[in-house]
Every structure is written in structure tokens, then in C-alpha cells.
Coordinates of C-alpha atoms in Angstrom, one line a residue:
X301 CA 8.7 1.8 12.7
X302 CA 8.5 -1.4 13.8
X303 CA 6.5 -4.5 12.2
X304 CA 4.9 -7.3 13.7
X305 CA 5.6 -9.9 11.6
X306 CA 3.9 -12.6 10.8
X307 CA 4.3 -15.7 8.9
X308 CA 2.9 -16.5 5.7
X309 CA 0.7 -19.3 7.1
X310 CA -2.5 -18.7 4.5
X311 CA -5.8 -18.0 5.4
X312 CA -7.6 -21.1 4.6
X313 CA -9.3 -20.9 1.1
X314 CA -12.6 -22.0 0.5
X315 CA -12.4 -22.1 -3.7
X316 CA -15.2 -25.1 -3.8
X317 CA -18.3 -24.0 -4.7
X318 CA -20.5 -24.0 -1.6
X319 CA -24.3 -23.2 -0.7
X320 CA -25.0 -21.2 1.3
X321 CA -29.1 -20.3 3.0
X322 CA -28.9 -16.5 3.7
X323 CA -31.0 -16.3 7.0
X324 CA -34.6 -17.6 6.1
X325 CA -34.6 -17.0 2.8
X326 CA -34.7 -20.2 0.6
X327 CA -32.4 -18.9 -2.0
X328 CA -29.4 -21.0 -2.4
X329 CA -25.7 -18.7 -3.0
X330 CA -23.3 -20.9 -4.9
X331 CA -19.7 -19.6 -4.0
X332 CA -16.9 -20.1 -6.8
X333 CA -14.4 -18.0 -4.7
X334 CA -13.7 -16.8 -1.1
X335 CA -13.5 -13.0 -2.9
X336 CA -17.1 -12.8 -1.0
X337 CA -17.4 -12.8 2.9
X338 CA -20.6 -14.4 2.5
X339 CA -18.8 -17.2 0.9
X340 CA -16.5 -17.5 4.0
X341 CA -17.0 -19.1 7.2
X342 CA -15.8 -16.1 9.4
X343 CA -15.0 -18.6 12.6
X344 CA -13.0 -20.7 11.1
X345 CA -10.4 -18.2 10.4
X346 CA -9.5 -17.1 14.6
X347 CA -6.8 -14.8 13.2
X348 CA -8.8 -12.8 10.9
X349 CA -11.2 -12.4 14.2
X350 CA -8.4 -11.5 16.6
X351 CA -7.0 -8.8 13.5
X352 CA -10.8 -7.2 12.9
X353 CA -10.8 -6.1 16.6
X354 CA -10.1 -2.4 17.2
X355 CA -6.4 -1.3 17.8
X356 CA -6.1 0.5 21.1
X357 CA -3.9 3.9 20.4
X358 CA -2.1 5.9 23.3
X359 CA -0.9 9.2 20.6
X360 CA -3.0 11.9 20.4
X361 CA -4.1 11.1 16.6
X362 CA -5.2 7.8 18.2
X363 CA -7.3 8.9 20.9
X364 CA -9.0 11.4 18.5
X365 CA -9.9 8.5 16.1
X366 CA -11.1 6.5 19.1
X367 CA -13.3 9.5 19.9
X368 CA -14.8 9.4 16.5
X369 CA -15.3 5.8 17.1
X370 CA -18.1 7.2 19.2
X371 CA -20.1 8.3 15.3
X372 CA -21.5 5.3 13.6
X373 CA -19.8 4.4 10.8
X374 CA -22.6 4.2 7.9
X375 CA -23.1 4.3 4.7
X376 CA -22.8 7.7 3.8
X377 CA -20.3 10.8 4.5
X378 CA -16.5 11.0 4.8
X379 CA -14.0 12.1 2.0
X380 CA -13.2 10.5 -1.3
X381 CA -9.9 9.0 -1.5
X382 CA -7.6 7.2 -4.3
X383 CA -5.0 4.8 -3.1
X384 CA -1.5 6.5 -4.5
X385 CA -0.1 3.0 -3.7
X386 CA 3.7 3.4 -3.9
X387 CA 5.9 0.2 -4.3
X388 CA 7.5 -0.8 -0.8
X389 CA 5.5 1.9 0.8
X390 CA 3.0 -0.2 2.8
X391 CA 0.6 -2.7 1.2
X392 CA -1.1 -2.6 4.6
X393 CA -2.5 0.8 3.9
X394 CA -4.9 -0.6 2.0
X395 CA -6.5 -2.5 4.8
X396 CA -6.6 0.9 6.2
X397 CA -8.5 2.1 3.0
X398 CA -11.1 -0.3 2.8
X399 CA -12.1 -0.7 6.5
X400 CA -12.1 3.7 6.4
X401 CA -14.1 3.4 2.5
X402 CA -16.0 0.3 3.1
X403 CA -17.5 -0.7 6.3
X404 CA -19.6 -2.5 7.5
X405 CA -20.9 -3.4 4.0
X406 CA -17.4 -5.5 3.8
X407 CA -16.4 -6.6 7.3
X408 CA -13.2 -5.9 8.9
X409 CA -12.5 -9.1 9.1
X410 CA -13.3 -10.1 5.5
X411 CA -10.7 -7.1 4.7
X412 CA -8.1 -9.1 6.5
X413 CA -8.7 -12.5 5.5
X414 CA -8.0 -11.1 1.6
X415 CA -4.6 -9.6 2.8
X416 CA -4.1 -12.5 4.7
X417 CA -4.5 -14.8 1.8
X418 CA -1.8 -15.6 -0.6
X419 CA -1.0 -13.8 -3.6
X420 CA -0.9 -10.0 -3.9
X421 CA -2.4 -7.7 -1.2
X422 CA -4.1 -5.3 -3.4
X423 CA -5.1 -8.0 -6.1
X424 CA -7.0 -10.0 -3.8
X425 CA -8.6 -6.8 -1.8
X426 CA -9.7 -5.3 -5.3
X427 CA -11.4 -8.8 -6.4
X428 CA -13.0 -8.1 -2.6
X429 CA -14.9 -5.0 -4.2
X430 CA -15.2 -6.2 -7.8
X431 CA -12.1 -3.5 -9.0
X432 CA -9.4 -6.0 -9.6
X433 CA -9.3 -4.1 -13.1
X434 CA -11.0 -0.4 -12.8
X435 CA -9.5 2.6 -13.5
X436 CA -12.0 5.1 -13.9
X437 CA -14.6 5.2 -11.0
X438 CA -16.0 4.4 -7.5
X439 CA -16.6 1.9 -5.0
X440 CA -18.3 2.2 -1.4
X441 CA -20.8 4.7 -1.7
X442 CA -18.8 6.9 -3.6
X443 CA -15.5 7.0 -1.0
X444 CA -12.8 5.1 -2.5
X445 CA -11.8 6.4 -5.8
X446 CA -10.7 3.8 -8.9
X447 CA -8.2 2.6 -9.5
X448 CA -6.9 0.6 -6.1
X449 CA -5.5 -2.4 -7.8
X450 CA -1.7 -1.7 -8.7
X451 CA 0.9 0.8 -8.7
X452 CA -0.8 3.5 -10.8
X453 CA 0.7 7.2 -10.8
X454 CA -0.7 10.3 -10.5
X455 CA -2.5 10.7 -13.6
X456 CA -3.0 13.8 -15.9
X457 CA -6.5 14.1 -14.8
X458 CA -5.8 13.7 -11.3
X459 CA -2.6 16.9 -11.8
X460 CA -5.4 18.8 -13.6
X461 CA -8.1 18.7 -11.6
X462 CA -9.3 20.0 -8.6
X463 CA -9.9 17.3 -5.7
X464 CA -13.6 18.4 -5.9
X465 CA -13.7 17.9 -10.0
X466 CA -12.6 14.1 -8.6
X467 CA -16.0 14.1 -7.4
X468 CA -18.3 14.6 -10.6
X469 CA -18.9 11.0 -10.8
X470 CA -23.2 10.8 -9.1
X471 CA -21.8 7.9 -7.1
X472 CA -19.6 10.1 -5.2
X473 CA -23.1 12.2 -4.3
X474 CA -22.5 10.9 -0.5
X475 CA -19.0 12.3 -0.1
X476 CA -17.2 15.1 0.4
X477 CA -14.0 16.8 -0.6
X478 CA -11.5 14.2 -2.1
X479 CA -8.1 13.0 -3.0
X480 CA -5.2 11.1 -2.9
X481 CA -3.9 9.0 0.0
X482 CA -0.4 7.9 0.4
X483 CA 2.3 6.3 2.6
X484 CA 6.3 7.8 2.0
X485 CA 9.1 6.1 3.0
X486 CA 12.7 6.9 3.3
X487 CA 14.4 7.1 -0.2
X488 CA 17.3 4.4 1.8
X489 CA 15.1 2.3 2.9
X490 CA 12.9 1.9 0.2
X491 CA 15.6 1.6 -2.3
X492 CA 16.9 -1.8 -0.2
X493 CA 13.6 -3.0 0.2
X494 CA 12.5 -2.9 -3.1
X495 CA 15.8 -4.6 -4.3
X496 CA 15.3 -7.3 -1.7
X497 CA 11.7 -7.7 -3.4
X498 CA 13.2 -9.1 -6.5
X499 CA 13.8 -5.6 -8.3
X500 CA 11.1 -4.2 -7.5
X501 CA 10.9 -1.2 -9.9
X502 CA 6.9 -0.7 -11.4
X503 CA 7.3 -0.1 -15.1
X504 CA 11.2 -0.1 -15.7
X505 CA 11.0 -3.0 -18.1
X506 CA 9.5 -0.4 -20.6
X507 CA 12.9 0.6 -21.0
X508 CA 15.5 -2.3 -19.8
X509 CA 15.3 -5.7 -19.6
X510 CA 14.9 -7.3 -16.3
X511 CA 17.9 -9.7 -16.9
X512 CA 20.4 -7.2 -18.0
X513 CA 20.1 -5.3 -14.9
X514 CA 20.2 -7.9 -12.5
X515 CA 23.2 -9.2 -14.6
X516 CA 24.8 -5.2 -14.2
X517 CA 23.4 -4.5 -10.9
X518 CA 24.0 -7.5 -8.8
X519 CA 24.0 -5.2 -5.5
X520 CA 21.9 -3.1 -4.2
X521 CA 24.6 0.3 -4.6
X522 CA 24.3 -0.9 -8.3
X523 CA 21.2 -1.4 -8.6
X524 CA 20.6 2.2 -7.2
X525 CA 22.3 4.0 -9.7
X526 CA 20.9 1.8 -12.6
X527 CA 18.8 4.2 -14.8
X528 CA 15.3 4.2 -14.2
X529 CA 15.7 3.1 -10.2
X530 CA 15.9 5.8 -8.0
X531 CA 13.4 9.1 -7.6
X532 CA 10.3 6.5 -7.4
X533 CA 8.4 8.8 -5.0
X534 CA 8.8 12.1 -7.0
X535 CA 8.2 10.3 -10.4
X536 CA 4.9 9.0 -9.7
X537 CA 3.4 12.7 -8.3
X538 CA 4.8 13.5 -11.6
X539 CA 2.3 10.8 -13.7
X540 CA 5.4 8.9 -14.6
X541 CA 5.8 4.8 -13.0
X542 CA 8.0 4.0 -10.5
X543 CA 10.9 2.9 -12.8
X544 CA 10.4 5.4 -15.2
X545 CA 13.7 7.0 -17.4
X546 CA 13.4 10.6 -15.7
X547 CA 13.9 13.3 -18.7
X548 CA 17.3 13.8 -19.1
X549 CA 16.8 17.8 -18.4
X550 CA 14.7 19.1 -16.0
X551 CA 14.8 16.7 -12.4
X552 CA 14.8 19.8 -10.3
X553 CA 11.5 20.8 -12.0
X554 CA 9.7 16.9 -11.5
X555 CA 10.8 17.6 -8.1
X556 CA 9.5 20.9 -7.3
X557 CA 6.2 20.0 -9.4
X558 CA 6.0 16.5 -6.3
X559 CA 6.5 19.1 -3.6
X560 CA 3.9 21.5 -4.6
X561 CA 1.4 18.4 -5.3
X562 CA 1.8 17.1 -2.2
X563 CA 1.4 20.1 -0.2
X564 CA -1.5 21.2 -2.6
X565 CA -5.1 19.4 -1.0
X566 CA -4.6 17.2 -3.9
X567 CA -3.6 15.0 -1.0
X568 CA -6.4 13.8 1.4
X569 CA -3.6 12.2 3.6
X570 CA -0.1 12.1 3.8
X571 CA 1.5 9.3 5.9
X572 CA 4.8 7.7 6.9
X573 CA 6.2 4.4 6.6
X574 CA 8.5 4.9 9.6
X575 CA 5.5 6.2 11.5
X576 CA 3.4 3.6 10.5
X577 CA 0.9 3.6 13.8
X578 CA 0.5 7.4 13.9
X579 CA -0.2 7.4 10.6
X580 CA -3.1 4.9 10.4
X581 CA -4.7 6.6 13.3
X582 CA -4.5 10.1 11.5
X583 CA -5.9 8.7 8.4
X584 CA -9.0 7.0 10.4
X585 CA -9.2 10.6 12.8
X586 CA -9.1 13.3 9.9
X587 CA -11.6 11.5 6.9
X588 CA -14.4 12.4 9.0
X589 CA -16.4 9.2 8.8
X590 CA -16.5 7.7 12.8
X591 CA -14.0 4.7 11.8
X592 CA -11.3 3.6 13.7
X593 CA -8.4 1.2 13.0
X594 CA -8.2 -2.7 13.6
X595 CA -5.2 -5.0 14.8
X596 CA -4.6 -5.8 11.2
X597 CA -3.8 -2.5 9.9
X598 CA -0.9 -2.6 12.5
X599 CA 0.7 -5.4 10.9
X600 CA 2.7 -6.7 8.1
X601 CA 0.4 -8.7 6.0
X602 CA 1.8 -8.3 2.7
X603 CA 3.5 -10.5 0.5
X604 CA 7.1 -9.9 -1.2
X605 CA 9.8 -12.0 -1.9
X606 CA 11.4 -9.8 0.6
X607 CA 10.7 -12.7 3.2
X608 CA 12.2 -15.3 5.9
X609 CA 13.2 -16.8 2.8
X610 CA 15.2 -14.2 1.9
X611 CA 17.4 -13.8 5.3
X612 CA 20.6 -15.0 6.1
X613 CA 21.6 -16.9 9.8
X614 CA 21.9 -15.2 13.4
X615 CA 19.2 -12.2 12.2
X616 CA 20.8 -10.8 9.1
X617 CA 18.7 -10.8 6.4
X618 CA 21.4 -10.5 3.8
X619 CA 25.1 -9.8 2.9
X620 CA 26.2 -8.4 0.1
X621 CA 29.0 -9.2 -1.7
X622 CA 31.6 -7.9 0.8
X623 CA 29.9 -9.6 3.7
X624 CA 28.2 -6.5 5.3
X625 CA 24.5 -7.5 6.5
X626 CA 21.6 -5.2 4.9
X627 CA 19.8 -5.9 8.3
X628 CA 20.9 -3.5 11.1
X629 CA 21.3 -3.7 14.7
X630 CA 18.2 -1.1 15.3
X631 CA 15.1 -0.3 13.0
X632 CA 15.2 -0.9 9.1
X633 CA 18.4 -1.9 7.0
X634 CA 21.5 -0.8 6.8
X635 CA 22.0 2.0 4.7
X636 CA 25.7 1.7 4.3
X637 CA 25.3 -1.0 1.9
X638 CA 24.1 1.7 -0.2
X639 CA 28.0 3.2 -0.8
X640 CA 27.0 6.7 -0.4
X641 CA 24.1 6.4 -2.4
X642 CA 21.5 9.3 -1.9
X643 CA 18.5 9.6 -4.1
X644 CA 18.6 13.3 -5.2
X645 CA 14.6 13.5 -6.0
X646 CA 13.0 11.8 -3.6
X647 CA 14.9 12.6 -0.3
X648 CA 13.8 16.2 -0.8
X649 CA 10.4 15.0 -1.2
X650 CA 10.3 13.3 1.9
X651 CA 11.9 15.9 4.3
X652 CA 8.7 17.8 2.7
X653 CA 6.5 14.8 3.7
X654 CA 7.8 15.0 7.4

């Protein structure tokens, strides 16, 4: 997979409050926030324009999903889905989420102006659809399933029920089937990533404090094998956080429980980080609802410290302690800062994900 970066050059905010005359109407909107697109003026933001336009796709997922561009996109139909948002698997998919869920009642370029902005992707795209804090519910006629804010696990109901029991809510009347929708990412990769994005482990402080394991896992082979760290992917198909203590008996059963789950039609969609583009295109082609995917869901719009503040000189983005650079001379980082590392749980899971 390869990223278009881009810098982290914010959208401009428009926090004043403003009025607004909504076509000839004499009501007066005052705007507190830009969390609105009707309190945004749409052309003065030129890259959220150029990002809203529709991605042109050459794989065969992508001309399918240009196809169903052909069916308007309205306010009704498609499949349920719940943003199993995995850390350092892809903030971007939520762009993907929203313009699939929530067009044209939020524009496309609305979507991308909120990831655009500073702060946390999925933060400021929840406050987008009044969600910042749901957890039970729906938004958009019924097709995106609370919460989206957050790295939540699977949750008990979620492993219980049956993806049309996700459904009972009368909001969801409009929709059909449902489930879960996630990017996976290889164990390695995410692993380095995550450390890079200041120990990025959802929930581990539960059990250890964040300064004693930076002080006892000041590299990333460390970090790996501190308790709690690796088998993110598995543990949250298993209702546990990402930086969860596994039980001390019973890994292979978490595992085989992830594997089953995510072969099960729990799962709506099943994506890859490292096949980022195909994926997006799949996910717009197979929820049945005519949309297709913008230039923004293409591109690195999240916010980490993982950053150009983070990288060393001459490309590397940076050396651990014996000098060896976590960047690599191809795609993604260099796994052999890891020592041999391998993350028993979740690289199973993601051969199975393949």
C-alpha cells in the first residue's frame, strides 16, 4: 500500500458564530462550530473540493463500484454497518463509511474537511453526525450502526447476535442485512506503527501505567513483548480492547473464536490496509447502495504523532537504538527492528483475512 501523504496544513476553521440566510427563507442559522456543512463556506476550502471528486479505479472491484455509480445514491437501501475501528488500521476508512452511510444528506466534501481538520479523525467526523458519544444506535437512515467514535470492540451483543438482530432498531427499517466493517493490517506493521504513535495501545492503561512501559520498553522489540501489546486484532473480535491482558490460558481459543467471527457474516466487509485502494472500492461495490469512492478516501488524512515530526534525516523515519532505520527501502517499515518478534494471535488472523 502506498499513501499519499499529505501535510497537516488544517482546513481553515470557521468557530465564530456566523449567519447564515438558507436560500429565501428569512431564518437566520447562527453557527457555533464548523461540525455543520451549512456552517462552512464549501469554496473556500479548494482541497476539500479537489478530495470530494470521484476516485477513478482501474481493478475490477473499482469498475464494478463505478458501475453502481450509475444507481442514485438516496436516502434509503444499502446494508447496515458498524465501524470495528482498529488502532493503526486506517482512520481513512471512516471517510469511506460516512460518504457509503451518509450521502448526500452530508456532502463528500463536508466528510473531508472533518478529517482534514485538526484533532482526531473519528472525533471530529462523529460531531459531523451528532455521535461524538453514542453507543447504542443509528445514524443515516438507519445505515451506520453506533458507536463510530473510538476504538470500541466487538461487543457481547454484537458476538451474540445475528447481523439481522443488529437491525431491530425502526430506524434501521430502510436497510438491509448488517454488520461489522473493518480494515486488518499486518501484525509487523501495525505493531511499529502504533509504537511510533506514541504507544498506541487502546485500553492497556487498565492494567500498566503508561510511564512504566515506556521507561521498560524504550524500543519497539520491547515494547512488543510488553504484556498487554501484541494480539490487538484478535482481542478485539474477542470483546476485549486493544491492549487488553489476554487470559493467561486459553490464546489459541480467543484466536479460533476471531477466525470463526470473521469468516461468520458478522462481517459486512473485510478489508486490508496493504490493499488499501482495492479495498475502498469493494466496500463502495458490495453494500449495494450506488456509491462510489472520492479522492479523499485514497489518502492519508489522519492524525498521529506518527508524523514528519517524527522522522529522522535522508528518509528514515527513525533509528532505534542500534542505529537501524524503522523506515525501509520499499513499502512500510522495517520489520527487522522487531528482533524476531511475531505476534502469535494476530498473524493467524490475518493470513485468514487475506
Amino acid at each position: 500500500l502506498i499513501w499519499a501523504l499529505i501535510g497537516r496544513t488544517s482546513a481553515p476553521a470557521f468557530t465564530g458564530v456566523r449567519r447564515h440566510i438558507l436560500g429565501t427563507q428569512s431564518a437566520v442559522l447562527l453557527c457555533g462550530s464548523d461540525f455543520k456543512p451549512e456552517c462552512v463556506d464549501v469554496h473556500s476550502c479548494a482541497r476539500c473540493r479537489s478530495l470530494a471528486q470521484r476516485h477513478c479505479c482501474a481493478s475490477p472491484e473499482c469498475a464494478a463500484a463505478a458501475a453502481a455509480e450509475a444507481l442514485p445514491a438516496n436516502g434509503s437501501g444499502g446494508v447496515a454497518v458498524r465501524w470495528l475501528h482498529i488502532p493503526k488500521c486506517g482512520s481513512t476508512l471512516g471517510i469511506s463509511l460516512l460518504q457509503y452511510a451518509c450521502t448526500p444528506a452530508l456532502p463528500a466534501w463536508h466528510i473531508v474537511y472533518m478529517a482534514m481538520a485538526e484533532n482526531q479523525i473519528d472525533v471530529r467526523m462523529a460531531h459531523a453526525i451528532e455521535a461524538r458519544r453514542a453507543r447504542d444506535g443509528f445514524r443515516c437512515a438507519g445505515r451506520l450502526v453506533m458507536p463510530f467514535a473510538g476504538h470500541v470492540p466487538v461487543t457481547p451483543a454484537e458476538l451474540l447476535l445475528s447481523p439481522s438482530g443488529m437491525l431491530s432498531h425502526a430506524a434501521a427499517k430502510s436497510a438491509r442485512g448488517g454488520g461489522l466493517a473493518a480494515m486488518f493490517r499486518t501484525p509487523s506493521q501495525r505493531l511499529i506503527s502504533a509504537f511510533l504513535d506514541n504507544y498506541h495501545a487502546w485500553g492497556i492503561t487498565r492494567h500498566a501505567s503508561r510511564t512504566a512501559m515506556k521507561h521498560a520498553a524504550p524500543t519497539v522489540d520491547l515494547w512488543a513483548r510488553f504484556p498487554g501489546v501484541a494480539g490487538c486484532q484478535v482481542k478485539m473480535l474477542n470483546g476485549l480492547d486493544c491492549g487488553a491482558l489476554p487470559p493467561s490460558r486459553g490464546a489459541q481459543a480467543l484466536l479460533a473464536r476471531a477466525i470463526r467471527l470473521l469468516r461468520s457474516d458478522a462481517f459486512v466487509f473485510v478489508g486490508l490496509v496493504e490493499r488499501w485502494r482495492e479495498s475502498v472500492c469493494l466496500l463502495h461495490a458490495s453494500l449495494g447502495r450506488g456509491t462510489a469512492p472520492v479522492e479523499g478516501e485514497m489518502q492519508s488524512l489522519g492524525h498521529s504523532r506518527n508524523s514528519d515530526a517524527r522522522r529522522g534525516g535522508g528518509g528514515c523515519r527513525l533509528k532505534d537504538k542500534d542505529g537501524v532505520c524503522y523506515g525501509s527501502a520499499g513499502r512500510g517499515y522495517n520489520a527487522s527492528v522487531l528482533r524476531g518478534f511475531r505476534d502469535e494471535l494476530d498473524e493467524p488472523l490475518y493470513a485468514a483475512a487475506e
